[in-house]
GROMACS .gro file of C-alpha atoms in nm:
model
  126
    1UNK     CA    1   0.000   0.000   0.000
    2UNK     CA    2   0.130   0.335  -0.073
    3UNK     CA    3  -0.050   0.673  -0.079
    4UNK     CA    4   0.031   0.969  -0.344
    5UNK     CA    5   0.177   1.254  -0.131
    6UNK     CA    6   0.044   1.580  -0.127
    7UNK     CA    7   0.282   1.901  -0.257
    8UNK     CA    8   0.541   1.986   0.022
    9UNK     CA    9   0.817   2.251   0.081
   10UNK     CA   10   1.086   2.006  -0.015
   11UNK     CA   11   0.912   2.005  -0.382
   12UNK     CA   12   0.948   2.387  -0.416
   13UNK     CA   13   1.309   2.383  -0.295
   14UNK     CA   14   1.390   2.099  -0.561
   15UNK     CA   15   1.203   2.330  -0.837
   16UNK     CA   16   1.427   2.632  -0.752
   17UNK     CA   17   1.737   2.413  -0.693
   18UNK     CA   18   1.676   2.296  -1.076
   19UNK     CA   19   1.600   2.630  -1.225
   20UNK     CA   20   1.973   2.755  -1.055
   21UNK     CA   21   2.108   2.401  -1.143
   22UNK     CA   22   1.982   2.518  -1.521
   23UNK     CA   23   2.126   2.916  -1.496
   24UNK     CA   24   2.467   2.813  -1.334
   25UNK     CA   25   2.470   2.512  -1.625
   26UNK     CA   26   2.401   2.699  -1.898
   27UNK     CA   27   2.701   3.069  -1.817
   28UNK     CA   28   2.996   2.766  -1.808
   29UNK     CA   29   3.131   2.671  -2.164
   30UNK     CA   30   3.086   2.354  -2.167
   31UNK     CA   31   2.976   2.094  -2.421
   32UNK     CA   32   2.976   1.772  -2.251
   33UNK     CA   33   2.663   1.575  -2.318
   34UNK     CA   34   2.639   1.405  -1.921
   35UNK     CA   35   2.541   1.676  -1.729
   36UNK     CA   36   2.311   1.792  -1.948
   37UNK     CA   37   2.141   1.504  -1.957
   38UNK     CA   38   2.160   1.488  -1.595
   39UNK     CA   39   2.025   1.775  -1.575
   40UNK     CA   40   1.720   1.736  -1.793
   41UNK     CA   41   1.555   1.385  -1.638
   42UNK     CA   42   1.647   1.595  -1.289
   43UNK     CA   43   1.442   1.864  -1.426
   44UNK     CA   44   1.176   1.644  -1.591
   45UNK     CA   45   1.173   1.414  -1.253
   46UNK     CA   46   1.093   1.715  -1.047
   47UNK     CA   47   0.825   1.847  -1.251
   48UNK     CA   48   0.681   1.540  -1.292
   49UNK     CA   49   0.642   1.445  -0.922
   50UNK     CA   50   0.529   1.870  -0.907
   51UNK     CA   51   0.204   1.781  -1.152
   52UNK     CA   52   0.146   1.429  -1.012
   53UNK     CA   53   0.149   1.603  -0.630
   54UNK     CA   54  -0.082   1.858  -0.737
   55UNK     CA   55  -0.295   1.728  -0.882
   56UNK     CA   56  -0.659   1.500  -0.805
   57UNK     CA   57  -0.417   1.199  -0.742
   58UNK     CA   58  -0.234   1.326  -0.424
   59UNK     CA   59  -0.381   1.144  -0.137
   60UNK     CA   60  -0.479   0.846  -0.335
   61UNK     CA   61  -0.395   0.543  -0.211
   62UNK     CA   62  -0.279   0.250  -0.436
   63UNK     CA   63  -0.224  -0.095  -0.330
   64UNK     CA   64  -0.089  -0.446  -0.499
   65UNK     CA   65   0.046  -0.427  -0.809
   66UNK     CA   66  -0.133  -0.030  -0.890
   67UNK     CA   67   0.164   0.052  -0.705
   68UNK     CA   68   0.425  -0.110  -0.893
   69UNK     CA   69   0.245   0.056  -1.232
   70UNK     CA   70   0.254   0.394  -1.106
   71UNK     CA   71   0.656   0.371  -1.047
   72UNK     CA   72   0.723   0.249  -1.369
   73UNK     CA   73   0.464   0.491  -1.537
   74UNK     CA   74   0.654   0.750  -1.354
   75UNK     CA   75   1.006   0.620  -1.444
   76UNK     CA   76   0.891   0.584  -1.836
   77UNK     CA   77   0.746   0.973  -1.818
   78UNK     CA   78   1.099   1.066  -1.664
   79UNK     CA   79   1.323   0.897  -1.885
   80UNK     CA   80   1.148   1.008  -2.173
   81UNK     CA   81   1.038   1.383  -2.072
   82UNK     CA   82   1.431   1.350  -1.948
   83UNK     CA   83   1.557   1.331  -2.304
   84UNK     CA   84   1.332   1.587  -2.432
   85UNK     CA   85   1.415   1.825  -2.151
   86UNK     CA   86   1.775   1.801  -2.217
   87UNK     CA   87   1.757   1.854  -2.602
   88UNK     CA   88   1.536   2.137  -2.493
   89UNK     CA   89   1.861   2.292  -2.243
   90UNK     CA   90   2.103   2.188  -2.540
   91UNK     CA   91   1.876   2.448  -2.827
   92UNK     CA   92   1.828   2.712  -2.499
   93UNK     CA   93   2.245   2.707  -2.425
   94UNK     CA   94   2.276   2.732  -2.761
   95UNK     CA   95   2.088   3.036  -2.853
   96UNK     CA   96   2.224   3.137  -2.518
   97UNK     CA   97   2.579   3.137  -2.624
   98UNK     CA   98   2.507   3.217  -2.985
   99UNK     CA   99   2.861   3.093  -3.131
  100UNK     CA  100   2.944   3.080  -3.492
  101UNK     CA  101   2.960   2.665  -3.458
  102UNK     CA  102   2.695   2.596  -3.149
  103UNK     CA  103   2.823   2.367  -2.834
  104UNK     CA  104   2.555   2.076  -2.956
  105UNK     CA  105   2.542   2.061  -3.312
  106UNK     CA  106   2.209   1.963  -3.482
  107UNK     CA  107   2.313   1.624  -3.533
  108UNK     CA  108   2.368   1.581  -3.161
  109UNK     CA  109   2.014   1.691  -3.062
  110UNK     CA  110   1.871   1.426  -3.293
  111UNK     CA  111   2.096   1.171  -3.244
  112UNK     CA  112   1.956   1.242  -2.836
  113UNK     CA  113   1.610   1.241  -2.960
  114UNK     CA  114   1.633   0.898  -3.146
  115UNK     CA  115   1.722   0.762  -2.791
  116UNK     CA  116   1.405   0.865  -2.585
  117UNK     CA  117   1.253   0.542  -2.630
  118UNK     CA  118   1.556   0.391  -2.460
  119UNK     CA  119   1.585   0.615  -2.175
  120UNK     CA  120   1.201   0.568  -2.158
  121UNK     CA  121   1.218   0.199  -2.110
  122UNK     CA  122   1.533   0.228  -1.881
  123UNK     CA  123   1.314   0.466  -1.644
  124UNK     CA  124   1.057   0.182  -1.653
  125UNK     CA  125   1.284  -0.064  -1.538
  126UNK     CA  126   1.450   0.117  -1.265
   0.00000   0.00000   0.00000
């Protein structure tokens, strides 16, 4: 048995500690593809949980196997929102920096793209 929690303080804190995580990210020149992607299923994870807390499912309670479903729903949503968020951060530090060849080229952000079914299926499983 497990029961949705409600929105807490701890939620807001871990929304402003990813939108300072994002700002201090994106002012370093950096073009590593990790913490990025860190970043992004951190992001997604956090906004995720911020919806699922808010909304007419907080104090629900699940039991049996529900449970087990609503983790892996959850861990698909952030592994694939995850990808998404971090091509999003890749095109925003890009415009950002505005350099004559960006930090993640074109080919990068699709090449990321093509693996959100992967990272989808690996949030599942974890």
């Amino acid at each position: 048995m497990w029961q949705v929690p409600r929105r807490g303080l701890a939620l807001r804190w871990a929304i402003m500690a990813c939108g300072v995580s994002v700002l201090v990210w994106s002012s370093f020149e950096d073009d590593r593809v990790w913490p990025v992607l860190a970043l992004g299923v951190l992001c997604a994870g956090v906004g995720l949980a911020h919806g699922i807390t808010g909304s007419g499912a907080a104090g629900r309670v699940l039991r049996g196997a529900h449970v087990a479903w609503a983790w892996a729903c959850f861990g698909a949503l952030t592994g694939g929102l995850g990808v998404f968020a971090a091509v999003l951060l890749m095109t925003f530090k890009d415009i950002r920096h505005a350099h004559p060849f960006p930090d993640y080229p074109a080919s990068l952000l699709a090449d990321t793209l093509a693996r959100l079914p992967a990272w989808a299926l690996a949030g599942a499983m974890l």
